[in-house]
PDB file of C-alpha atoms in Angstrom:
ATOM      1  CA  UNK G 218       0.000   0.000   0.000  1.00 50.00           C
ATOM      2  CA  UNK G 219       1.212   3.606  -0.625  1.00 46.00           C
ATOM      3  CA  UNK G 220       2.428   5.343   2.700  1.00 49.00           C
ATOM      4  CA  UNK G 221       2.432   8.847   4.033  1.00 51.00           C
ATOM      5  CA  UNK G 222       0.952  11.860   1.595  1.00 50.00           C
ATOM      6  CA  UNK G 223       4.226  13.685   1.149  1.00 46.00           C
ATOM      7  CA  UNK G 224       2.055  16.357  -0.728  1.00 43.00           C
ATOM      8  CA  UNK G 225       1.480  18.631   1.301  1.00 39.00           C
ATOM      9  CA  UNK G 226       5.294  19.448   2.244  1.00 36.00           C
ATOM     10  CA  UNK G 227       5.769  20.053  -1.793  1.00 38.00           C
ATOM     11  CA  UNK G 228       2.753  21.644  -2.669  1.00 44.00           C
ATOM     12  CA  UNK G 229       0.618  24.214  -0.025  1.00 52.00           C
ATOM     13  CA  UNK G 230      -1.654  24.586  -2.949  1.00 75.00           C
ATOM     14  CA  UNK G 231      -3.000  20.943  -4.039  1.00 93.00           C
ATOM     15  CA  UNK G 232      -6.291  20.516  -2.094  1.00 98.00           C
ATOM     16  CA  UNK G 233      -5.706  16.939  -0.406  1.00 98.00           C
ATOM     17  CA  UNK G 234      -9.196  14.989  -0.991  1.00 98.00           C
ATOM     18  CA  UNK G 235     -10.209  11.643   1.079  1.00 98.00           C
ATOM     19  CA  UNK G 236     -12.833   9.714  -1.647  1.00 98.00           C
ATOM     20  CA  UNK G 237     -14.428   6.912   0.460  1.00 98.00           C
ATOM     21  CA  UNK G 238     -15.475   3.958  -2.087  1.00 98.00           C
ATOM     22  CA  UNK G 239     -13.544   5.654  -4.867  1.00 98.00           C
ATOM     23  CA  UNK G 240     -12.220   1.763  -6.068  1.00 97.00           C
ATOM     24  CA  UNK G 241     -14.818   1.675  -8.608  1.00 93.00           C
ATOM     25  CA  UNK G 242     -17.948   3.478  -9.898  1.00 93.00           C
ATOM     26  CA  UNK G 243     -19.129   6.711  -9.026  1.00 94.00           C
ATOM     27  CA  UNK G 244     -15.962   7.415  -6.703  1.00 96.00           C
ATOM     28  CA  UNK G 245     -13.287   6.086  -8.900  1.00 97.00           C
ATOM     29  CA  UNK G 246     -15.028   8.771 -11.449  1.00 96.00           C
ATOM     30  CA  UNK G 247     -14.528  11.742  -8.736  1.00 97.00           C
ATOM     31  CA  UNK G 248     -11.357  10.722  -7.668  1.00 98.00           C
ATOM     32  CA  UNK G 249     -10.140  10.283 -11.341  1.00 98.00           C
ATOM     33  CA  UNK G 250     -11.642  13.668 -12.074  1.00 97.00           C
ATOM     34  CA  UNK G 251     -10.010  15.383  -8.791  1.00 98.00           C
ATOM     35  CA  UNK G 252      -6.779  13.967  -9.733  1.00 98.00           C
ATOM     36  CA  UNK G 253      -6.970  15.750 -13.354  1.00 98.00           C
ATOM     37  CA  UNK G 254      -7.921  18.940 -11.407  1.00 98.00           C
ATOM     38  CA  UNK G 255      -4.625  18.781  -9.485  1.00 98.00           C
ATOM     39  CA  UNK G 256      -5.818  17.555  -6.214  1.00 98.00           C
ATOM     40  CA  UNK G 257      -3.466  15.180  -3.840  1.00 98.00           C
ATOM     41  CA  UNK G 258      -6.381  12.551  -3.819  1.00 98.00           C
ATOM     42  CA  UNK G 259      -6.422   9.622  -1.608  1.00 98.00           C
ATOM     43  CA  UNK G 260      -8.660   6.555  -2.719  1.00 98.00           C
ATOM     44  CA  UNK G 261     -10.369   4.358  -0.329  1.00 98.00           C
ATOM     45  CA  UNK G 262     -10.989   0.693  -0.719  1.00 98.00           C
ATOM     46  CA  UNK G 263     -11.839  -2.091   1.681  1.00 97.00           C
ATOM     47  CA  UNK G 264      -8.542  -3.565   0.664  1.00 96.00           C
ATOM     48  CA  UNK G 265      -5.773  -2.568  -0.088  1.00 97.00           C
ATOM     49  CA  UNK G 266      -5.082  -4.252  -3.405  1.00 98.00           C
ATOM     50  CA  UNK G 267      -8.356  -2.981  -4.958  1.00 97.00           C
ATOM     51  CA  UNK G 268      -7.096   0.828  -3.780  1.00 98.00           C
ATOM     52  CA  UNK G 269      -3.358   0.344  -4.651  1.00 98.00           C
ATOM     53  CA  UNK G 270      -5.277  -0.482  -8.284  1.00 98.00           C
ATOM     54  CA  UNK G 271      -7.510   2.567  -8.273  1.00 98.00           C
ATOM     55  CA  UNK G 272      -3.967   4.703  -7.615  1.00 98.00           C
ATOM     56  CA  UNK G 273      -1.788   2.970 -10.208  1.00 98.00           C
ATOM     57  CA  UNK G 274      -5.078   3.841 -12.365  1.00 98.00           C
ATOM     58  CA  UNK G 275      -6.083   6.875 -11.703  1.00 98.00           C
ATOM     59  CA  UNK G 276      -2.457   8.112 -11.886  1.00 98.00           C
ATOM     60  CA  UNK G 277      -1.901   6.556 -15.570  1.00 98.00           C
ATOM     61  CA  UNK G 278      -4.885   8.133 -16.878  1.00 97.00           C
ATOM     62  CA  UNK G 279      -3.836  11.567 -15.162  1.00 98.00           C
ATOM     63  CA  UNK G 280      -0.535  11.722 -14.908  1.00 98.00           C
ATOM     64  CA  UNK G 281      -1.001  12.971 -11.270  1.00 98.00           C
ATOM     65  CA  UNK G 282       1.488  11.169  -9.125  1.00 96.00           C
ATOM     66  CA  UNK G 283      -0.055  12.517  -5.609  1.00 97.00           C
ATOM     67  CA  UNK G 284      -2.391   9.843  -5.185  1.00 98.00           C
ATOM     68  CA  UNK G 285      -2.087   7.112  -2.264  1.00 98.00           C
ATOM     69  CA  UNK G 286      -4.258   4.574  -0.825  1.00 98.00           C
ATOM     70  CA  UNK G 287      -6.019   3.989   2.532  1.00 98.00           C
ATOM     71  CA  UNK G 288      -7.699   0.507   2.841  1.00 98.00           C
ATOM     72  CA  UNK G 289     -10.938  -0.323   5.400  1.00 98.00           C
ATOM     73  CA  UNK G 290     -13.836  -2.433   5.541  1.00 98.00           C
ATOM     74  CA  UNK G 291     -16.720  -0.182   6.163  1.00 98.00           C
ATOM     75  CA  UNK G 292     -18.927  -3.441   7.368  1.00 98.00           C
ATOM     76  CA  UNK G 293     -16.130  -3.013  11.029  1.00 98.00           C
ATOM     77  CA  UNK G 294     -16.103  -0.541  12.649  1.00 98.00           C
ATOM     78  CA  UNK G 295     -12.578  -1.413  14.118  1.00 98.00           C
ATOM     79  CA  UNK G 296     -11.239  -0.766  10.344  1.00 98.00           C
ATOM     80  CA  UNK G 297     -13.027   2.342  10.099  1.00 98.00           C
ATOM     81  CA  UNK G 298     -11.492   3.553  12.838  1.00 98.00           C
ATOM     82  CA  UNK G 299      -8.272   2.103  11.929  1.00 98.00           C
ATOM     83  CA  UNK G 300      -8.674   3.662   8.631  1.00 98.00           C
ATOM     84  CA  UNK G 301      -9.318   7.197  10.264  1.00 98.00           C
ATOM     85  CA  UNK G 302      -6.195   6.547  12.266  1.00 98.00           C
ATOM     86  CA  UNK G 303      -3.990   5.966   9.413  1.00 98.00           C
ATOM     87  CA  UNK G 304      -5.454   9.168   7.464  1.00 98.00           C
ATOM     88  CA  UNK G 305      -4.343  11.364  10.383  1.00 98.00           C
ATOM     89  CA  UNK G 306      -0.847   9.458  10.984  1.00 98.00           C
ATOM     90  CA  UNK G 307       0.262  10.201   7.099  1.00 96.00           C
ATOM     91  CA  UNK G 308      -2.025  13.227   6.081  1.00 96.00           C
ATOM     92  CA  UNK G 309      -0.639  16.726   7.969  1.00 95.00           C
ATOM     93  CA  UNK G 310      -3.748  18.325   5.946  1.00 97.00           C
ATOM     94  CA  UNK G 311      -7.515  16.762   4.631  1.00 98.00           C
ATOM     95  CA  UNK G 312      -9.404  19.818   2.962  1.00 98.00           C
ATOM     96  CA  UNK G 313     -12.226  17.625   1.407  1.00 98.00           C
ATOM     97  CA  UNK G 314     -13.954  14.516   2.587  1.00 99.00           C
ATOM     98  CA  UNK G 315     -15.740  12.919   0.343  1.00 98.00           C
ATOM     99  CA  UNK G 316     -18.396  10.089   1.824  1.00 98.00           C
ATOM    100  CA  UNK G 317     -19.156   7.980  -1.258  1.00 98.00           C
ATOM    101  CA  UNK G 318     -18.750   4.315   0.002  1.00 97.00           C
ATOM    102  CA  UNK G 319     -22.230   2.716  -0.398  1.00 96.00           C
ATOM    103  CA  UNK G 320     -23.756  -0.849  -0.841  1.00 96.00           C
ATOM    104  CA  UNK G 321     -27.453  -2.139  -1.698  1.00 94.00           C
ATOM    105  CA  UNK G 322     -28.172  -5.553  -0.806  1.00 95.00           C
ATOM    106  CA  UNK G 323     -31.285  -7.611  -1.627  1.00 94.00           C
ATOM    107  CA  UNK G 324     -30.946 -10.185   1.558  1.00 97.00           C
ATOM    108  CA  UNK G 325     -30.439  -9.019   5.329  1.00 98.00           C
ATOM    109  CA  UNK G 326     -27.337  -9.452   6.334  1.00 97.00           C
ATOM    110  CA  UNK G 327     -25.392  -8.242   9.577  1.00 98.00           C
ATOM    111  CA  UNK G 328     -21.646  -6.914   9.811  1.00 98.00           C
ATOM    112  CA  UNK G 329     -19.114  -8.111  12.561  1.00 95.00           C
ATOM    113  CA  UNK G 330     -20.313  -5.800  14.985  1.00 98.00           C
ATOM    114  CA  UNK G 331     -24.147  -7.215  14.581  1.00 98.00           C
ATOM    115  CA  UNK G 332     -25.608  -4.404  12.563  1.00 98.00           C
ATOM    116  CA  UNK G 333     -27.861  -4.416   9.518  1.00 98.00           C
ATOM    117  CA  UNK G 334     -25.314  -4.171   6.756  1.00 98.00           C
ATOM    118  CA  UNK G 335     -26.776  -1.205   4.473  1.00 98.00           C
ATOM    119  CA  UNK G 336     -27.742   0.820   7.741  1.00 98.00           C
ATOM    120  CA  UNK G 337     -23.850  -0.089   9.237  1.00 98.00           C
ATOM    121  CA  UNK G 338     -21.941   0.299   5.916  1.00 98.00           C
ATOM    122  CA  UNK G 339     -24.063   3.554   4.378  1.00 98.00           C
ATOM    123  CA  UNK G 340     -24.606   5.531   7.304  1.00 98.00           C
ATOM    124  CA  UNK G 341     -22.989   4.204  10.478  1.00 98.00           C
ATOM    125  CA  UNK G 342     -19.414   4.424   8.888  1.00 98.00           C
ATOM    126  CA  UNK G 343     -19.408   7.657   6.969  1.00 98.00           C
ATOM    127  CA  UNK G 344     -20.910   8.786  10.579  1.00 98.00           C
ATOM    128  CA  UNK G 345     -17.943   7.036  12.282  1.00 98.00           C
ATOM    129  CA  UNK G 346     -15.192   8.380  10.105  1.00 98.00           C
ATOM    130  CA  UNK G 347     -16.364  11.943   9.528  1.00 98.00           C
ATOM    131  CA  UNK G 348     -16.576  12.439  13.447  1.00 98.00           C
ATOM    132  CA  UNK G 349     -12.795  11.236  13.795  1.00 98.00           C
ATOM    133  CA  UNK G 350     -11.126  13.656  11.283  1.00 98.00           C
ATOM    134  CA  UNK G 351     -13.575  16.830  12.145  1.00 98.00           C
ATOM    135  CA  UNK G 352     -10.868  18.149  14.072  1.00 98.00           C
ATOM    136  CA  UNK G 353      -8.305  17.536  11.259  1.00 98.00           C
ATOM    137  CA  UNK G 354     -10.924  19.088   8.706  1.00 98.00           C
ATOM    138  CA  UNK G 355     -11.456  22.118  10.980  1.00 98.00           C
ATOM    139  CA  UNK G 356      -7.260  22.032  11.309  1.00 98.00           C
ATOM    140  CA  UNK G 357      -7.541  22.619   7.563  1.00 98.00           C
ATOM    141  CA  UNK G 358     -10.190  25.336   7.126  1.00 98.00           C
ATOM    142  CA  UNK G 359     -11.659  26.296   4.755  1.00 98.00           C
ATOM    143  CA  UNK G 360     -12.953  22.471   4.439  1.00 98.00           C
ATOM    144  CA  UNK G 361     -15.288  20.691   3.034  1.00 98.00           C
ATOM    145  CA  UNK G 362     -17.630  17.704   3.450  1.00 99.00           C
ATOM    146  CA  UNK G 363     -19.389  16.176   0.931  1.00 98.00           C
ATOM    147  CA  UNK G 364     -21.940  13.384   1.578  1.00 98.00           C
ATOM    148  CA  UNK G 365     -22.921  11.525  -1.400  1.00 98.00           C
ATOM    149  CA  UNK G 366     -26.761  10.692  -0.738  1.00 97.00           C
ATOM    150  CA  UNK G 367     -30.057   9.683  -2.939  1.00 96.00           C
ATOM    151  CA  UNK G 368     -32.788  10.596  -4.666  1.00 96.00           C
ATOM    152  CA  UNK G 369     -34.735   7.438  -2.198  1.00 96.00           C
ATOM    153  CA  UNK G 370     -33.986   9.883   0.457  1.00 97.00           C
ATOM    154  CA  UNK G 371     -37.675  11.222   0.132  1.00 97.00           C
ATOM    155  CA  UNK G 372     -39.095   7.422   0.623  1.00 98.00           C
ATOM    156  CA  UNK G 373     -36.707   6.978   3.612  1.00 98.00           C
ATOM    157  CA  UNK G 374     -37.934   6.005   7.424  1.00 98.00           C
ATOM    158  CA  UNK G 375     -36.083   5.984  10.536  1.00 98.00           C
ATOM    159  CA  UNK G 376     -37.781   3.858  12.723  1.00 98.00           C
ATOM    160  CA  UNK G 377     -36.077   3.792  15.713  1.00 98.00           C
ATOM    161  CA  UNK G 378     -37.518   0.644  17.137  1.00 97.00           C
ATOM    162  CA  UNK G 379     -36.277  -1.017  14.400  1.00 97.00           C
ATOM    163  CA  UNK G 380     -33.328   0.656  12.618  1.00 97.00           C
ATOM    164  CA  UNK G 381     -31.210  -2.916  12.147  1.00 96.00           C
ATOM    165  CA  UNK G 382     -34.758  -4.131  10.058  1.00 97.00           C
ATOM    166  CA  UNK G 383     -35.239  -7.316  11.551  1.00 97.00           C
ATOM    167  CA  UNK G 384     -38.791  -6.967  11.231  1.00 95.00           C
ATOM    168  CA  UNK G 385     -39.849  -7.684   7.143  1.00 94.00           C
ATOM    169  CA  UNK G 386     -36.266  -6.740   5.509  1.00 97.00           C
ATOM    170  CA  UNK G 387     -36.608  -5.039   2.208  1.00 97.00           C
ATOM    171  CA  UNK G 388     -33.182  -4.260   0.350  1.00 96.00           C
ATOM    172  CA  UNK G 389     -34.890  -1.211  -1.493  1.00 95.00           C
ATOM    173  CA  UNK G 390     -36.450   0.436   1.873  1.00 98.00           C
ATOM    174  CA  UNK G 391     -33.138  -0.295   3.721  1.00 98.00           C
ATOM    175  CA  UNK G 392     -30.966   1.578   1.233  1.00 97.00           C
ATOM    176  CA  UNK G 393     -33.465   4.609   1.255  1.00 97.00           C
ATOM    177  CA  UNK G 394     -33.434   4.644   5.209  1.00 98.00           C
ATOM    178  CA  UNK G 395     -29.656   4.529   4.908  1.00 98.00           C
ATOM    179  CA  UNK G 396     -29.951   7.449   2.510  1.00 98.00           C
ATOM    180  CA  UNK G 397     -32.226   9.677   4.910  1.00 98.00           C
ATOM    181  CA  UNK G 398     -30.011   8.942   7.443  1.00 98.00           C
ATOM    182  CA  UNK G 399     -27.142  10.540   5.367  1.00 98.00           C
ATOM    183  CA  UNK G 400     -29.037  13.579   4.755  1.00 98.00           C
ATOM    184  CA  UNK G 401     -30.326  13.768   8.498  1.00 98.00           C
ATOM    185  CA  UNK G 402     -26.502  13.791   9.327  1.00 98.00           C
ATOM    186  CA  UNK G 403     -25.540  16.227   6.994  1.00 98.00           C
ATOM    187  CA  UNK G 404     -28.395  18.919   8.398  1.00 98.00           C
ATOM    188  CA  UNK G 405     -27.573  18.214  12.144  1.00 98.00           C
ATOM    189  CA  UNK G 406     -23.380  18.159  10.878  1.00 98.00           C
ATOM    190  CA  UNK G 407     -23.870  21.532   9.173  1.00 98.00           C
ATOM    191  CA  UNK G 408     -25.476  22.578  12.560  1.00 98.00           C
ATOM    192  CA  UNK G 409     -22.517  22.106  14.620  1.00 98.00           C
ATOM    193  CA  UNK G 410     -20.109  23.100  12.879  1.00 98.00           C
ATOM    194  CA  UNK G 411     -18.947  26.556  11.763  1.00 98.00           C
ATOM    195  CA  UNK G 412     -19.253  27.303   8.070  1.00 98.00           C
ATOM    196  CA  UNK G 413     -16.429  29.625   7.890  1.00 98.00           C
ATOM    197  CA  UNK G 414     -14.009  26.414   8.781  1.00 98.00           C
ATOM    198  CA  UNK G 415     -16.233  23.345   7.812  1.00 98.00           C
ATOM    199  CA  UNK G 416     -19.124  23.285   5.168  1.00 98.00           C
ATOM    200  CA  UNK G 417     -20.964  20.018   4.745  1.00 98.00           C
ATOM    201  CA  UNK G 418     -23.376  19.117   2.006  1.00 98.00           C
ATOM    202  CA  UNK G 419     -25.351  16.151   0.810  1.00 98.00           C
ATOM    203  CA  UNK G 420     -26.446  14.927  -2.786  1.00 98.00           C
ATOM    204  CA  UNK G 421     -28.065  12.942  -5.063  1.00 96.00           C
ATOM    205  CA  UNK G 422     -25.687  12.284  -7.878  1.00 94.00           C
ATOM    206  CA  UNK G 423     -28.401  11.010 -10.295  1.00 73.00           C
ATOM    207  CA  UNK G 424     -29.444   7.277 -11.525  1.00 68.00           C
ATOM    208  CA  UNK G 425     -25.884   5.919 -12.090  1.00 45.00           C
ATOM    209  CA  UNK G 426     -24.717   2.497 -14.160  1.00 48.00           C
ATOM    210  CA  UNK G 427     -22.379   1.574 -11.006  1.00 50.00           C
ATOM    211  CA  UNK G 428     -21.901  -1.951  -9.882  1.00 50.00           C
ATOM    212  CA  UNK G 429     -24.123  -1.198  -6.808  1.00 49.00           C
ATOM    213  CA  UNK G 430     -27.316  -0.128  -9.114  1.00 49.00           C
ATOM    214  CA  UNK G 431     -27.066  -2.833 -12.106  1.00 41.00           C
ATOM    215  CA  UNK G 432     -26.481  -5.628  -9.767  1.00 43.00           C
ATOM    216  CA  UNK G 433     -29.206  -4.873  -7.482  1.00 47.00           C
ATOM    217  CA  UNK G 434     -31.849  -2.553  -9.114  1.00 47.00           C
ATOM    218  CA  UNK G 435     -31.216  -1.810 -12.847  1.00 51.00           C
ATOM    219  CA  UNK G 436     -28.745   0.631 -15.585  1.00 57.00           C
ATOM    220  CA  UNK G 437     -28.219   4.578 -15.488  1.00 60.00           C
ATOM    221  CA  UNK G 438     -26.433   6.864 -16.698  1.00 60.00           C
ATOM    222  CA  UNK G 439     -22.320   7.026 -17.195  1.00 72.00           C
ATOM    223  CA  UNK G 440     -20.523   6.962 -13.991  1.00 76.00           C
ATOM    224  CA  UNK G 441     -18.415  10.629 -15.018  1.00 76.00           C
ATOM    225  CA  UNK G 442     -21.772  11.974 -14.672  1.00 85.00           C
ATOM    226  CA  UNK G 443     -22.228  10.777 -11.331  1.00 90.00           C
ATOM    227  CA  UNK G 444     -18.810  12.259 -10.382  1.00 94.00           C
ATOM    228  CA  UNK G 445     -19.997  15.752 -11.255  1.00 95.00           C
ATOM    229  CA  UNK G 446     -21.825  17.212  -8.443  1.00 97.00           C
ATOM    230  CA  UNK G 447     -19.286  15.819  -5.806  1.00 98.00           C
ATOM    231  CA  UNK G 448     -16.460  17.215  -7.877  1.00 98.00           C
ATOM    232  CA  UNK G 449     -18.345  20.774  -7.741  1.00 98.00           C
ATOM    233  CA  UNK G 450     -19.563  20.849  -4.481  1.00 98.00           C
ATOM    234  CA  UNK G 451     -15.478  19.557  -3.337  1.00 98.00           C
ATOM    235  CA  UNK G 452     -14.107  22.305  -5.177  1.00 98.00           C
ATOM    236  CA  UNK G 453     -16.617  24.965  -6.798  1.00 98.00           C
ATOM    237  CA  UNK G 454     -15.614  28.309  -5.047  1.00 98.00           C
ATOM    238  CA  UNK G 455     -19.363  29.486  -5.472  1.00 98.00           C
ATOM    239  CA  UNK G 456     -20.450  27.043  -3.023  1.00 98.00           C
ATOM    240  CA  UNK G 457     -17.415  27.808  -0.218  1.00 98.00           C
ATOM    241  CA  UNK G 458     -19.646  28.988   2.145  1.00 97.00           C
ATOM    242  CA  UNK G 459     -22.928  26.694   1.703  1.00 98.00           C
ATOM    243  CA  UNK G 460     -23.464  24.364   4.453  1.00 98.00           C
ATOM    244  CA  UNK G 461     -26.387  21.757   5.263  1.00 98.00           C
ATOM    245  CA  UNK G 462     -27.939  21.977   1.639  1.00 98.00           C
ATOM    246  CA  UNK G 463     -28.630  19.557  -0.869  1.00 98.00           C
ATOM    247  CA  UNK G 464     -27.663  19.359  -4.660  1.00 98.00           C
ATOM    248  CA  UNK G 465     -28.908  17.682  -7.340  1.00 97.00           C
ATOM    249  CA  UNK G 466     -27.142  18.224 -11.072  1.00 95.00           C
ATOM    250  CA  UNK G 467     -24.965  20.522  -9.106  1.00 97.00           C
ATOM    251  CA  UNK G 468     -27.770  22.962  -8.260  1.00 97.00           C
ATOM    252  CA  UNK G 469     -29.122  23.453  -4.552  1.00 98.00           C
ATOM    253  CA  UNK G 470     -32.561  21.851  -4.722  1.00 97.00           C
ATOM    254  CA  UNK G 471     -35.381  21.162  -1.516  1.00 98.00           C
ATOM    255  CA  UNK G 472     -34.981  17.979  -0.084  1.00 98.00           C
ATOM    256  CA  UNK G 473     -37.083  16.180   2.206  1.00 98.00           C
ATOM    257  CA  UNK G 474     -39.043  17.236   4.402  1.00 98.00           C
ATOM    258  CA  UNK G 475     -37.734  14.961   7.135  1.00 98.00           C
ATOM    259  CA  UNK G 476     -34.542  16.490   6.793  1.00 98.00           C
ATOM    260  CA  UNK G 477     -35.918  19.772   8.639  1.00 97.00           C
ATOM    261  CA  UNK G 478     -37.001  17.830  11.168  1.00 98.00           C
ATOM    262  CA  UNK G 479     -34.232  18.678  13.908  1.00 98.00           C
ATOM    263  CA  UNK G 480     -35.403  16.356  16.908  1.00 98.00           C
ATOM    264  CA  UNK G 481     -35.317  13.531  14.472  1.00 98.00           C
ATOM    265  CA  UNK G 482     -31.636  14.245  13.428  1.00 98.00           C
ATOM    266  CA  UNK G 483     -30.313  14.589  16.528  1.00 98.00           C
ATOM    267  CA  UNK G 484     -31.963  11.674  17.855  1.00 98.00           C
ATOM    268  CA  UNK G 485     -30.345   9.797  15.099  1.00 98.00           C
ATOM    269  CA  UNK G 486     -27.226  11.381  16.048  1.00 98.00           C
ATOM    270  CA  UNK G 487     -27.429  10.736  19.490  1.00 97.00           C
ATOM    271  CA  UNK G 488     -28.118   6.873  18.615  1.00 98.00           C
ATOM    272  CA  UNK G 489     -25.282   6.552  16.328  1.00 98.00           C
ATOM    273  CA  UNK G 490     -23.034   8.150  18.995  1.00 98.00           C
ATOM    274  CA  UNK G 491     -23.511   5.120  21.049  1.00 97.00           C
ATOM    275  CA  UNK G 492     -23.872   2.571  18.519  1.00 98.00           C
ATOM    276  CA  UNK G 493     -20.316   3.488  17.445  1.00 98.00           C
ATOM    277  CA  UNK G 494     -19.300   3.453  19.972  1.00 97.00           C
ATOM    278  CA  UNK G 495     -18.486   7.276  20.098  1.00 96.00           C
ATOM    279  CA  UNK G 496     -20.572   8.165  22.974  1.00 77.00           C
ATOM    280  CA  UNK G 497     -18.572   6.299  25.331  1.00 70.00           C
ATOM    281  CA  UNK G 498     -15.308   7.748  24.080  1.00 65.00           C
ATOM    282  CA  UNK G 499     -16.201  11.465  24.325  1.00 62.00           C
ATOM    283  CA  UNK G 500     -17.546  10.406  27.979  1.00 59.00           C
ATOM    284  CA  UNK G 501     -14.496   8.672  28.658  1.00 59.00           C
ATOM    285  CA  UNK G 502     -12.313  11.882  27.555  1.00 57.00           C
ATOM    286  CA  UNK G 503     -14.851  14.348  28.901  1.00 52.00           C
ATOM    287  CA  UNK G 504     -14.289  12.491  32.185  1.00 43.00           C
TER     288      UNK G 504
END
């Protein structure tokens, strides 16, 4: 696996990018299209032979030899932390995360820790990892956050009595709840933090032809058009200071209306705190 991102001690004007899921599909697309732009872009995997790959790829096609590799298995949340670790140990900088990593399964199944997989892999992960590099985004201000969401988000449900779906699984419904919950996160995110250091936005980045859709639920459209809006809302200096919004074709559009619902966002907050097992670490350091 590459090592440390040496970037940022030749270059203090490369924006260094974190691409979660950017192996294949819509987030090889943005990371491929960062790299052309000139960004130090590091590609996520959940091994590290498939994001060693996406480097040696990305870099051919670009030419842009600041890309390295972080490897983690979204489905444990020992390697996202692990993951998070190793992002902080070899990156002095992180101006732009990018949540993309996604799945959509048809079956229930349950990760090592004993959570529904799309709910654990979709939300409780990206939720996870952005909460253990906020301080190294807000280090880095002006930075960004970029959630890559759905469309489904409007047919979502948070049930809290039964967010791990045991009750009647459906692959569909669980990938739109895990796509509400991405939005709910990004509102109650965008709350607490201070746009004039840390922005975060959320997105649907239209019906895609990635592994994740075909397999599961049918063709779209190319992946590079997929890679658009979280290319422009990573870098577009128009949108610098817009936080908590969401975009569709890169354009700020109305989501839904369970995103302005504020008690249910920081409920879900405050139950993915503990779930993570976050809760008990800020206690522990609080104490």
């Amino acid at each position: 696996m590459t090592h440390a991102i040496h970037v940022a001690a030749r270059s203090h004007t490369a924006k260094i990018i974190l691409v979660t899921g950017s192996t294949d599909g819509i987030g090889l697309a943005t990371a491929r299209e960062l790299a052309e732009r000139g960004c130090a872009v590091i590609v996520h995997g959940r091994n590290a032979r498939r994001a060693d790959a996406a480097v040696r790829e990305i870099a051919a096609a670009t030419g842009n030899r600041n890309v390295t590799a972080v490897a983690g298995d979204f489905g444990s949340l020992e390697e996202v932390r692990a993951l998070a670790a190793q992002v902080l140990r070899t990156s002095p900088r992180l101006d732009v995360l990018v949540n993309n990593a996604g799945i959509a399964v048809r079956r229930r199944r349950t990760t090592k820790d004993g959570y529904e997989s799309t709910f654990a892999v979709n939300h409780l992960a990206p939720f996870l990892l952005t909460n253990l590099l906020l301080d190294r985004l807000r280090d880095s201000a002006p930075a960004r956050i970029v959630n890559v969401s759905s469309g489904v988000h409007t047919s979502g449900r948070i049930d809290f009595d039964d967010l791990q779906m045991e009750d009647g699984f459906d692959g569909w419904q669980a990938y739109s709840n895990s796509k509400l919950a991405n939005a709910l996160f990004t509102c109650e995110l965008a709350r607490r933090l201070d746009p004039a250091a840390v922005t975060a936005n959320f997105l649907h980045p239209g019906v895609i032809d990635t592994k994740l859709l075909h397999v599961n639920f049918g063709g779209g459209a190319p992946v590079a058009d997929g890679a658009r809006t979280p290319v422009h809302l990573a870098l577009a200096p128009e949108v610098a200071s817009v936080s908590g919004c969401y975009f569709v074709n890169r354009r700020q559009t109305r989501p839904a209306a369970a995103t302005g619902d504020t008690r249910l966002a920081t409920d879900l907050w405050r139950v993915s705190s503990a779930l993570t097992g976050l809760a008990w670490q800020h206690n522990r350091e609080g104490g």
